[in-house]
CSV table of C-alpha atoms in Angstrom, one decimal:
chain,number,residue,atom,x,y,z
A,1,MET,CA,103.6,171.3,226.0
A,2,PRO,CA,104.6,173.3,229.1
A,3,PRO,CA,105.7,171.6,232.2
A,4,THR,CA,102.3,171.2,234.8
A,5,VAL,CA,102.5,172.5,238.2
A,6,LEU,CA,100.2,171.8,240.9
A,7,LEU,CA,100.5,174.2,243.6
A,8,ALA,CA,98.9,174.2,246.9
A,9,GLU,CA,99.5,176.9,249.2
A,10,ASP,CA,96.8,178.8,251.9
A,11,ASP,CA,98.3,181.7,252.1
A,12,ARG,CA,97.0,184.3,249.4
A,13,ALA,CA,100.0,186.3,248.8
A,14,ILE,CA,102.1,184.1,248.7
A,15,ARG,CA,100.1,181.5,246.5
A,16,HIS,CA,99.4,184.4,244.1
A,17,ALA,CA,102.9,185.6,243.8
A,18,LEU,CA,103.8,182.3,243.1
A,19,GLU,CA,101.7,181.1,240.8
A,20,ARG,CA,102.4,184.4,238.5
A,21,ALA,CA,106.2,183.5,238.8
A,22,LEU,CA,106.0,180.1,237.6
A,23,ALA,CA,103.9,180.8,234.6
A,24,LEU,CA,106.2,183.8,233.8
A,25,GLU,CA,108.6,181.0,233.8
A,26,GLY,CA,106.6,179.3,231.5
A,27,TYR,CA,104.8,176.4,233.3
A,28,GLN,CA,101.4,175.8,233.0
A,29,VAL,CA,99.7,175.9,236.9
A,30,THR,CA,96.9,175.2,238.9
A,31,ALA,CA,96.8,176.8,242.3
A,32,VAL,CA,94.8,175.5,244.9
A,33,ALA,CA,94.8,176.5,248.5
A,34,ASP,CA,94.5,173.2,250.7
A,35,GLY,CA,95.2,169.6,250.8
A,36,VAL,CA,92.0,169.1,250.4
A,37,GLU,CA,91.7,170.2,246.8
A,38,ALA,CA,94.8,169.5,246.3
A,39,LEU,CA,94.5,165.7,246.1
A,40,ALA,CA,91.2,165.9,244.6
A,41,GLN,CA,93.0,168.0,242.1
A,42,ALA,CA,96.0,165.7,241.5
A,43,HIS,CA,93.5,162.6,240.9
A,44,ARG,CA,91.4,164.5,238.5
A,45,THR,CA,94.6,166.1,236.2
A,46,PRO,CA,97.8,164.6,237.6
A,47,PRO,CA,100.4,167.3,237.4
A,48,ASP,CA,104.6,166.8,236.2
A,49,VAL,CA,105.2,168.2,239.1
A,50,LEU,CA,103.7,169.1,242.9
A,51,VAL,CA,104.9,172.2,245.2
A,52,LEU,CA,103.1,171.7,248.6
A,53,ASP,CA,103.4,174.7,251.7
A,54,VAL,CA,104.0,171.9,254.5
A,55,MET,CA,101.1,174.2,257.0
A,56,MET,CA,98.0,173.8,255.6
A,57,PRO,CA,94.6,173.7,258.0
A,58,GLY,CA,92.7,170.0,257.5
A,59,ILE,CA,95.2,168.0,255.6
A,60,ASP,CA,98.6,169.5,255.5
A,61,GLY,CA,101.1,169.1,252.6
A,62,LEU,CA,102.4,165.9,254.4
A,63,GLN,CA,99.1,163.9,254.9
A,64,VAL,CA,98.8,164.8,250.9
A,65,CYS,CA,102.2,163.4,250.0
A,66,ARG,CA,101.6,160.2,252.5
A,67,VAL,CA,98.1,159.6,250.3
A,68,LEU,CA,99.7,159.9,246.9
A,69,ARG,CA,102.5,158.0,247.9
A,70,ALA,CA,100.8,155.0,249.5
A,71,GLU,CA,98.4,154.9,245.8
A,72,GLY,CA,102.0,154.9,244.0
A,73,ASP,CA,102.0,158.5,242.7
A,74,ARG,CA,105.6,159.2,242.1
A,75,THR,CA,104.9,162.4,241.0
A,76,PRO,CA,107.9,165.2,242.0
A,77,ILE,CA,107.2,166.7,245.4
A,78,LEU,CA,108.4,170.1,246.1
A,79,MET,CA,107.7,170.6,250.0
A,80,LEU,CA,107.4,174.3,251.1
A,81,THR,CA,108.3,175.2,254.6
A,82,ALA,CA,108.6,177.6,257.3
A,83,LEU,CA,110.0,175.0,260.1
A,84,VAL,CA,113.6,174.6,259.8
A,85,GLU,CA,114.4,172.1,262.4
A,86,THR,CA,116.3,169.1,260.7
A,87,ALA,CA,113.7,166.4,262.1
A,88,ASP,CA,110.7,168.4,260.3
A,89,ARG,CA,113.3,168.1,256.9
A,90,ILE,CA,113.5,164.5,258.0
A,91,ALA,CA,109.6,164.1,258.0
A,92,GLY,CA,108.9,165.8,254.7
A,93,LEU,CA,111.3,163.4,253.0
A,94,ASP,CA,110.0,160.3,255.0
A,95,ALA,CA,106.7,161.0,253.9
A,96,GLY,CA,107.8,161.2,250.3
A,97,ALA,CA,108.7,165.0,249.4
A,98,ASP,CA,111.2,164.7,246.7
A,99,ASP,CA,113.2,168.1,248.0
A,100,TYR,CA,111.8,170.7,250.0
A,101,VAL,CA,112.4,175.1,250.2
A,102,VAL,CA,112.2,177.0,253.7
A,103,LYS,CA,110.5,180.0,253.7
A,104,PRO,CA,111.1,183.2,253.1
A,105,PHE,CA,112.8,181.6,249.7
A,106,ASP,CA,113.7,183.2,246.3
A,107,VAL,CA,111.9,182.1,243.5
A,108,GLU,CA,115.3,181.5,241.4
A,109,GLU,CA,115.8,178.8,244.0
A,110,VAL,CA,112.4,177.7,243.6
A,111,PHE,CA,112.7,177.4,239.9
A,112,ALA,CA,116.0,175.4,240.1
A,113,ARG,CA,115.2,173.3,242.2
A,114,LEU,CA,111.7,172.5,240.2
A,115,ARG,CA,113.8,171.8,237.0
A,116,ALA,CA,116.2,169.5,238.9
A,117,LEU,CA,113.3,167.5,239.8
A,118,LEU,CA,111.8,167.1,236.1
A,119,ARG,CA,115.3,166.3,235.2
A,120,ARG,CA,114.9,163.1,237.4
A,121,THR,CA,111.5,162.2,235.6
A,122,SER,CA,112.4,159.8,232.3
A,123,PRO,CA,110.3,161.1,229.3
A,124,ASN,CA,109.8,157.8,229.0
A,125,GLU,CA,107.6,157.2,231.9
A,126,SER,CA,104.6,158.7,232.6
A,127,VAL,CA,104.6,160.9,235.8
A,128,ALA,CA,102.7,159.8,237.7
A,129,THR,CA,100.7,156.3,238.1
A,130,ALA,CA,96.7,156.9,236.4
A,131,PRO,CA,94.9,156.5,239.1
A,132,ASP,CA,91.9,155.0,236.9
A,133,ALA,CA,91.5,151.7,237.1
A,134,PRO,CA,91.8,149.7,234.3
A,135,LYS,CA,89.1,148.4,231.9
A,136,GLU,CA,90.2,145.6,229.6
A,137,ALA,CA,88.1,143.4,231.0
A,138,PRO,CA,85.3,141.8,228.7
A,139,PRO,CA,81.7,143.4,228.3
A,140,GLY,CA,79.9,140.1,229.1
A,141,SER,CA,76.5,140.0,230.2
A,142,PRO,CA,74.9,143.0,232.5
A,143,PRO,CA,76.3,144.4,235.9
A,144,GLY,CA,72.6,142.3,237.0
A,145,SER,CA,73.2,139.1,235.9
A,146,SER,CA,75.7,136.7,237.2
A,147,ALA,CA,76.6,133.3,236.6
A,148,GLY,CA,75.7,131.3,240.3
A,149,PRO,CA,76.6,133.4,242.9
A,150,SER,CA,77.1,131.7,245.8
A,151,GLN,CA,77.1,132.9,249.5
A,152,GLY,CA,80.8,132.5,249.4
A,153,SER,CA,83.1,132.0,252.3
A,154,SER,CA,86.7,134.1,251.5
A,155,PRO,CA,88.7,135.3,253.9
A,156,GLY,CA,88.3,138.9,254.7
A,157,SER,CA,84.4,138.7,253.2
A,158,SER,CA,81.5,139.5,255.7
A,159,PRO,CA,78.6,137.1,255.6
A,160,GLY,CA,76.9,139.7,254.1
A,161,ALA,CA,78.6,140.1,251.2
A,162,VAL,CA,77.7,137.8,248.3
A,163,LEU,CA,80.5,136.5,246.6
A,164,SER,CA,81.4,134.0,243.2
A,165,GLU,CA,84.3,133.3,241.5
A,166,ARG,CA,84.7,136.5,240.2
A,167,TYR,CA,81.9,138.8,241.3
A,168,ILE,CA,81.4,140.5,244.8
A,169,GLN,CA,77.9,142.1,245.7
A,170,ALA,CA,76.0,143.7,248.9
A,171,ALA,CA,73.7,146.8,248.7
A,172,GLY,CA,73.1,146.7,245.6
A,173,LEU,CA,76.7,147.0,244.4
A,174,ARG,CA,78.3,144.4,242.2
A,175,MET,CA,82.3,144.7,241.9
A,176,ASP,CA,84.8,142.2,239.8
A,177,PRO,CA,88.3,143.1,241.6
A,178,GLN,CA,90.2,141.0,238.9
A,179,ALA,CA,89.3,144.3,236.1
A,180,ARG,CA,88.8,146.5,238.8
A,181,ARG,CA,85.2,147.5,237.5
A,182,ALA,CA,82.1,148.5,239.9
A,183,TRP,CA,78.6,149.2,239.8
A,184,ARG,CA,75.3,150.2,241.2
A,185,GLY,CA,72.2,148.3,239.3
A,186,GLU,CA,73.1,149.3,235.7
A,187,ARG,CA,75.3,152.2,236.4
A,188,GLU,CA,79.4,151.5,235.9
A,189,LEU,CA,81.0,153.8,238.7
A,190,GLU,CA,84.2,155.5,237.9
A,191,LEU,CA,86.3,155.2,240.5
A,192,THR,CA,90.2,156.0,241.1
A,193,ARG,CA,92.2,153.3,243.0
A,194,THR,CA,92.2,154.0,246.4
A,195,GLU,CA,87.8,154.3,245.7
A,196,PHE,CA,88.0,151.7,244.7
A,197,GLU,CA,89.9,149.3,247.1
A,198,LEU,CA,88.1,151.5,250.0
A,199,LEU,CA,84.7,150.3,248.2
A,200,GLU,CA,86.1,146.7,247.9
A,201,LEU,CA,86.4,146.7,251.7
A,202,LEU,CA,83.5,148.0,252.6
A,203,VAL,CA,81.1,145.6,250.1
A,204,ARG,CA,83.1,142.6,251.8
A,205,ASN,CA,82.0,143.7,255.3
A,206,SER,CA,78.9,144.9,254.3
A,207,GLY,CA,76.9,145.5,257.8
A,208,ILE,CA,80.1,145.7,259.5
A,209,VAL,CA,81.1,148.7,261.1
A,210,LEU,CA,84.8,148.9,260.1
A,211,ASP,CA,86.5,151.8,262.7
A,212,HIS,CA,89.0,154.0,261.8
A,213,SER,CA,92.0,152.5,262.6
A,214,THR,CA,91.0,149.4,260.4
A,215,ILE,CA,90.5,151.2,257.5
A,216,TYR,CA,93.1,153.3,257.9
A,217,ASP,CA,95.8,150.0,258.2
A,218,ARG,CA,94.1,148.2,255.5
A,219,ILE,CA,93.8,151.0,252.4
A,220,TRP,CA,97.2,153.3,253.4
A,221,GLY,CA,98.8,150.6,255.6
A,222,TYR,CA,99.2,153.2,258.8
A,223,ASP,CA,97.0,155.6,260.9
A,224,PHE,CA,97.2,158.9,260.4
A,225,GLY,CA,96.0,159.6,263.5
A,226,PRO,CA,92.6,161.3,265.4
A,227,GLY,CA,92.7,164.7,263.7
A,228,SER,CA,93.4,163.2,260.0
A,229,LYS,CA,90.5,164.2,257.7
A,230,ASN,CA,91.5,161.7,254.6
A,231,LEU,CA,89.4,158.6,255.3
A,232,ALA,CA,86.3,161.4,255.2
A,233,VAL,CA,87.4,163.3,252.2
A,234,TYR,CA,87.9,159.9,250.5
A,235,VAL,CA,84.0,158.8,252.0
A,236,GLY,CA,82.8,161.6,250.6
A,237,TYR,CA,84.2,161.1,247.0
A,238,LEU,CA,82.8,157.7,247.3
A,239,ARG,CA,79.4,159.3,248.5
A,240,ARG,CA,79.1,161.2,245.7
A,241,LYS,CA,80.0,159.1,242.7
A,242,LEU,CA,77.2,155.9,245.0
A,243,ASP,CA,74.0,158.2,245.6
A,244,GLU,CA,71.5,158.4,243.4
A,245,PRO,CA,68.4,160.7,243.6
A,246,GLY,CA,65.4,159.0,245.6
A,247,ALA,CA,67.9,155.7,246.3
A,248,PRO,CA,69.0,154.6,250.1
A,249,GLN,CA,72.2,155.8,251.1
A,250,LEU,CA,74.9,153.1,251.2
A,251,ILE,CA,77.8,154.0,253.3
A,252,HIS,CA,76.9,155.3,256.5
A,253,THR,CA,78.8,157.3,259.6
A,254,VAL,CA,78.8,155.0,263.1
A,255,ARG,CA,80.3,158.7,264.9
A,256,GLY,CA,83.2,158.1,267.0
A,257,VAL,CA,84.1,154.9,265.7
A,258,GLY,CA,84.1,154.6,261.9
A,259,TYR,CA,82.1,153.6,258.9
A,260,VAL,CA,79.7,151.1,257.7
A,261,LEU,CA,77.8,149.5,254.2
A,262,ARG,CA,74.2,149.0,254.5
A,263,GLU,CA,71.4,149.9,252.5
A,264,ASP,CA,68.7,151.0,254.7
């Protein structure tokens, strides 16, 4: 199988030219125009290597890199940048990038750096950490029936979350943190690792408005800053998986503050 490359570049001419060149070189290429699409595609179909433009609108290449690294994704990342200052290069490497190419670049240099990055990846090692949660838990009883749920006092859980020895429940949601499984009613949710952790945080604090900084600190370990759209992107992912026709929305936006889980 040819190596798979996820290319994120907002300049259409550069994106199309590099996509064609990589395909002719024998790579299987998926090209996207921004960081939001890059994250979605990386979660949907993890590539063997990523090529990210640093300067993209919305979520830029550095933010994409930080999110993937925070999730434990070790896929090699090559950054494309027009920024030539040493501090800019250091910022990219500190974000988790493995290498960079400065624009304007010779496509042969891109090929050489990609070959070097792919050589570093052991053939016996998965290129990227699979984001989906393991599902080895025994089927047990249906998600709606639990043995003796009781109001718990587990640290980090709000009074709105019903806790048992294994499950947490709130607003019609049921989660098994040990097996990393979640349900809305009888429907099991297919969640990535970050989506699961974000939902678990909201469920444990059901009815409590969590501000952006708190969520960033608990899920990613640092705050991307007021201009970041990373959290909004993941909330959007969760809403698409949680929402059902005719059912109340569960994750609510509190403008200027953050998000809260509640069933109105």
